[in-house]
Amino acid sequence: MSPTAGRTAGWITRCLSGCWPPGKEDAARLAARLQQRQLRPGETAFRQGAVPDGIWVVRSGQLELVAGSGTERVVVGMLESCGIAGDIPLLLGRPAVCTARALGDVQAGYLPAAGFLALLDDSPALARAWLTGLARRHFRAQQALAQTVGGSAESRTASLLLREARDGTVTYAQTTLAAMLGLRRPTLNRVLKEFEQEGLVRVGYRRVDLLEPDRLRGRTQGGP
């Protein structure tokens, strides 16, 4: 195995280790099929209404999952390092329900549909791993939906910030956060200012730092 292939195998192993501790052989087979792709800001990995031609595993950067357009635009989710997109519609053989669009530069591993399906056919361990990963993502999506659609704007915003924070920081634009919550931008801005005045967060350009996550967690129930 070349040094590059070895690094790719190590990376994909880390991405999948939560649901599948792959052996070196399985990891190497998967890594060998992955193509390295780069998406520029605004480029799409696949579009709503079309069956993806492969799966994407984010290596760096952010992929935004968006349904609808214009005033009907809704951000379904955000994918960062090790996030996977395209596999569900591929497995179902149905058009994607959202568009995967790059926010900034995105480095990703890309696996064509035929190669992905062949790997699942050839490796029961990998097929079980992907099933476990899908179940985990489905569970998280149900949690996110339950937290996002119910409650006040304050409780919904607090839940989203806690869920999306990485190392205590949410690195999304307020436009994206508002679209994820189904709120108008002025409403989200008002809530964030209230949280900032209370010392719960610090708001910057395309980032929200969580200063008091325990106190913020108390706001998920609408408390003061």
Coordinates of C-alpha atoms in Angstrom, one line a residue:
M1 CA 0.0 0.0 0.0
S2 CA 1.3 3.4 -0.9
P3 CA 1.7 6.1 1.7
T4 CA -1.2 8.1 0.3
A5 CA -3.4 5.0 0.2
G6 CA -2.3 4.2 3.8
R7 CA -3.3 7.7 5.0
T8 CA -6.7 7.4 3.2
A9 CA -7.3 4.0 4.8
G10 CA -6.4 5.4 8.2
W11 CA -8.8 8.3 7.7
I12 CA -11.8 6.2 6.5
T13 CA -11.1 3.8 9.4
R14 CA -11.5 6.8 11.9
C15 CA -14.7 7.9 10.1
L16 CA -16.3 4.4 10.4
S17 CA -14.8 3.3 13.7
G18 CA -17.9 4.4 15.7
C19 CA -20.0 1.7 14.0
W20 CA -17.5 -0.7 12.5
P21 CA -13.9 -1.5 13.6
P22 CA -12.6 -2.4 10.1
G23 CA -9.7 -4.7 9.6
K24 CA -6.8 -3.5 7.5
E25 CA -8.0 -5.4 4.4
D26 CA -11.5 -4.0 4.4
A27 CA -10.2 -0.5 5.0
A28 CA -7.7 -0.8 2.2
R29 CA -10.3 -2.0 -0.2
L30 CA -12.6 0.9 0.6
A31 CA -9.7 3.4 0.5
A32 CA -8.5 2.1 -2.9
R33 CA -11.9 2.8 -4.5
L34 CA -12.2 6.3 -3.0
Q35 CA -11.5 9.1 -5.4
Q36 CA -10.3 12.4 -4.0
R37 CA -12.5 15.3 -5.1
Q38 CA -12.6 19.0 -4.4
L39 CA -15.7 21.2 -4.5
R40 CA -15.4 24.9 -4.8
P41 CA -17.8 27.2 -2.9
G42 CA -21.3 26.8 -4.3
E43 CA -20.6 23.6 -6.3
T44 CA -22.9 20.7 -5.8
A45 CA -22.2 17.1 -5.1
F46 CA -25.7 16.1 -6.2
R47 CA -29.0 17.8 -6.7
Q48 CA -32.5 17.4 -5.3
G49 CA -34.7 15.4 -7.7
A50 CA -31.8 13.3 -9.2
V51 CA -30.3 10.0 -8.1
P52 CA -26.7 10.6 -7.0
D53 CA -24.0 8.9 -9.1
G54 CA -21.9 8.1 -6.0
I55 CA -21.4 8.7 -2.3
W56 CA -19.4 11.5 -0.7
V57 CA -17.4 11.4 2.5
V58 CA -16.4 14.9 3.7
R59 CA -12.7 15.2 4.6
S60 CA -12.6 18.9 5.3
G61 CA -15.0 21.8 4.8
Q62 CA -18.8 21.8 5.0
L63 CA -21.5 20.4 2.8
E64 CA -24.9 22.0 3.2
L65 CA -28.0 19.8 2.6
V66 CA -30.8 22.0 1.2
A67 CA -34.4 21.3 0.2
G68 CA -36.4 23.7 -1.9
S69 CA -35.4 27.1 -3.1
G70 CA -36.2 30.8 -2.6
T71 CA -38.6 31.5 0.3
E72 CA -39.2 27.7 0.5
R73 CA -35.5 26.9 1.1
V74 CA -34.9 24.8 4.2
V75 CA -31.5 23.6 5.4
V76 CA -31.9 19.9 6.2
G77 CA -28.5 19.5 7.7
M78 CA -24.8 20.2 7.6
L79 CA -22.0 17.7 7.0
E80 CA -18.4 18.2 8.2
S81 CA -15.4 15.9 8.5
C82 CA -16.5 12.2 8.1
G83 CA -20.1 13.2 7.1
I84 CA -21.6 10.9 4.5
A85 CA -24.0 12.0 1.7
G86 CA -25.7 10.3 -1.2
D87 CA -25.8 6.7 0.1
I88 CA -29.5 6.7 1.2
P89 CA -31.0 7.7 -2.2
L90 CA -28.5 5.4 -3.9
L91 CA -29.5 2.4 -1.8
L92 CA -33.2 3.2 -2.4
G93 CA -32.7 3.9 -6.1
R94 CA -34.7 7.1 -5.7
P95 CA -34.0 10.8 -6.3
A96 CA -32.3 12.7 -3.6
V97 CA -34.7 14.8 -1.5
C98 CA -32.1 17.6 -1.0
T99 CA -29.2 19.2 -2.7
A100 CA -25.7 18.8 -1.3
R101 CA -23.8 22.1 -1.8
A102 CA -20.3 23.2 -0.7
L103 CA -19.9 26.0 1.7
G104 CA -16.4 27.1 1.1
D105 CA -13.8 24.7 -0.3
V106 CA -14.6 21.0 0.4
Q107 CA -12.2 18.1 0.2
A108 CA -14.0 14.8 0.0
G109 CA -13.7 11.1 -0.8
Y110 CA -16.0 10.1 -3.7
L111 CA -17.1 6.5 -4.4
P112 CA -19.0 5.9 -7.6
A113 CA -22.3 4.1 -7.2
A114 CA -21.2 0.8 -8.9
G115 CA -18.1 0.6 -6.6
F116 CA -20.1 1.3 -3.5
L117 CA -22.7 -1.3 -4.2
A118 CA -20.0 -3.8 -5.2
L119 CA -18.2 -3.3 -1.9
L120 CA -21.5 -3.9 0.1
D121 CA -22.1 -7.1 -1.9
D122 CA -18.5 -8.4 -1.3
S123 CA -18.1 -7.5 2.3
P124 CA -20.8 -8.5 4.9
A125 CA -18.8 -6.6 7.6
L126 CA -18.9 -3.4 5.6
A127 CA -22.6 -3.9 4.8
R128 CA -23.4 -4.3 8.5
A129 CA -21.3 -1.2 9.3
W130 CA -23.1 0.9 6.8
L131 CA -26.5 -0.3 8.1
T132 CA -25.4 0.7 11.7
G133 CA -24.2 4.1 10.4
L134 CA -27.5 4.7 8.6
A135 CA -29.5 3.8 11.8
R136 CA -27.3 6.2 13.8
R137 CA -27.9 9.0 11.3
H138 CA -31.6 8.3 11.2
F139 CA -31.8 8.4 15.0
R140 CA -29.9 11.7 15.1
A141 CA -32.2 13.2 12.4
Q142 CA -35.3 12.2 14.4
Q143 CA -33.8 13.8 17.5
A144 CA -33.0 17.0 15.6
L145 CA -36.5 17.1 14.1
A146 CA -38.1 16.7 17.5
Q147 CA -35.9 19.5 19.0
T148 CA -36.3 21.9 16.1
V149 CA -40.1 21.8 15.4
G150 CA -41.3 22.1 19.0
G151 CA -41.0 24.8 21.6
S152 CA -40.1 28.5 21.6
A153 CA -37.6 30.1 19.3
E154 CA -35.3 30.3 22.4
S155 CA -35.5 26.6 23.2
R156 CA -35.1 25.6 19.6
T157 CA -32.1 27.8 19.1
A158 CA -30.4 26.5 22.2
S159 CA -30.9 22.9 21.2
L160 CA -29.5 23.5 17.7
L161 CA -26.4 25.3 19.1
L162 CA -25.7 22.5 21.5
R163 CA -26.2 19.9 18.9
E164 CA -24.1 21.5 16.1
A165 CA -21.2 22.8 18.3
R166 CA -17.7 21.4 17.7
D167 CA -15.2 22.1 20.4
G168 CA -17.6 24.7 21.8
T169 CA -18.2 26.6 18.6
V170 CA -20.8 26.6 15.9
T171 CA -19.3 27.8 12.6
Y172 CA -22.4 28.4 10.5
A173 CA -23.7 31.7 9.2
Q174 CA -26.8 33.1 10.8
T175 CA -28.6 32.7 7.5
T176 CA -27.9 28.9 7.6
L177 CA -28.9 28.6 11.3
A178 CA -32.2 30.4 10.6
A179 CA -32.9 28.1 7.7
M180 CA -32.1 25.0 9.8
L181 CA -34.6 26.3 12.5
G182 CA -37.3 27.5 10.1
L183 CA -37.0 31.0 11.7
R184 CA -36.8 34.4 10.2
R185 CA -33.3 35.9 10.3
P186 CA -34.4 38.8 12.6
T187 CA -36.0 36.4 15.1
L188 CA -32.8 34.4 15.3
N189 CA -30.7 37.5 15.6
R190 CA -32.9 38.7 18.5
V191 CA -32.5 35.3 20.3
L192 CA -28.7 35.3 19.8
K193 CA -28.5 38.8 21.2
E194 CA -30.5 37.8 24.3
F195 CA -28.2 34.8 24.8
E196 CA -25.1 37.0 24.4
Q197 CA -26.4 39.5 26.9
E198 CA -26.9 36.7 29.4
G199 CA -23.3 35.5 28.9
L200 CA -24.4 32.2 27.3
V201 CA -22.7 32.7 23.9
R202 CA -20.4 35.1 22.0
V203 CA -21.5 35.9 18.5
G204 CA -18.9 36.5 15.8
Y205 CA -18.7 36.4 12.0
R206 CA -20.0 33.0 10.9
R207 CA -19.5 31.6 14.4
V208 CA -21.2 31.3 17.8
D209 CA -19.0 30.4 20.8
L210 CA -20.8 28.6 23.6
L211 CA -19.6 30.2 26.8
E212 CA -21.9 28.5 29.3
P213 CA -23.2 25.2 27.7
D214 CA -24.7 24.0 30.9
R215 CA -26.8 27.1 31.4
L216 CA -27.6 27.1 27.7
R217 CA -28.9 23.5 28.1
G218 CA -31.3 24.8 30.6
R219 CA -32.8 27.1 27.9
T220 CA -33.7 24.0 25.8
Q221 CA -36.7 23.7 28.1
G222 CA -37.6 27.3 27.8
G223 CA -36.3 28.2 31.2
P224 CA -34.6 31.5 32.1

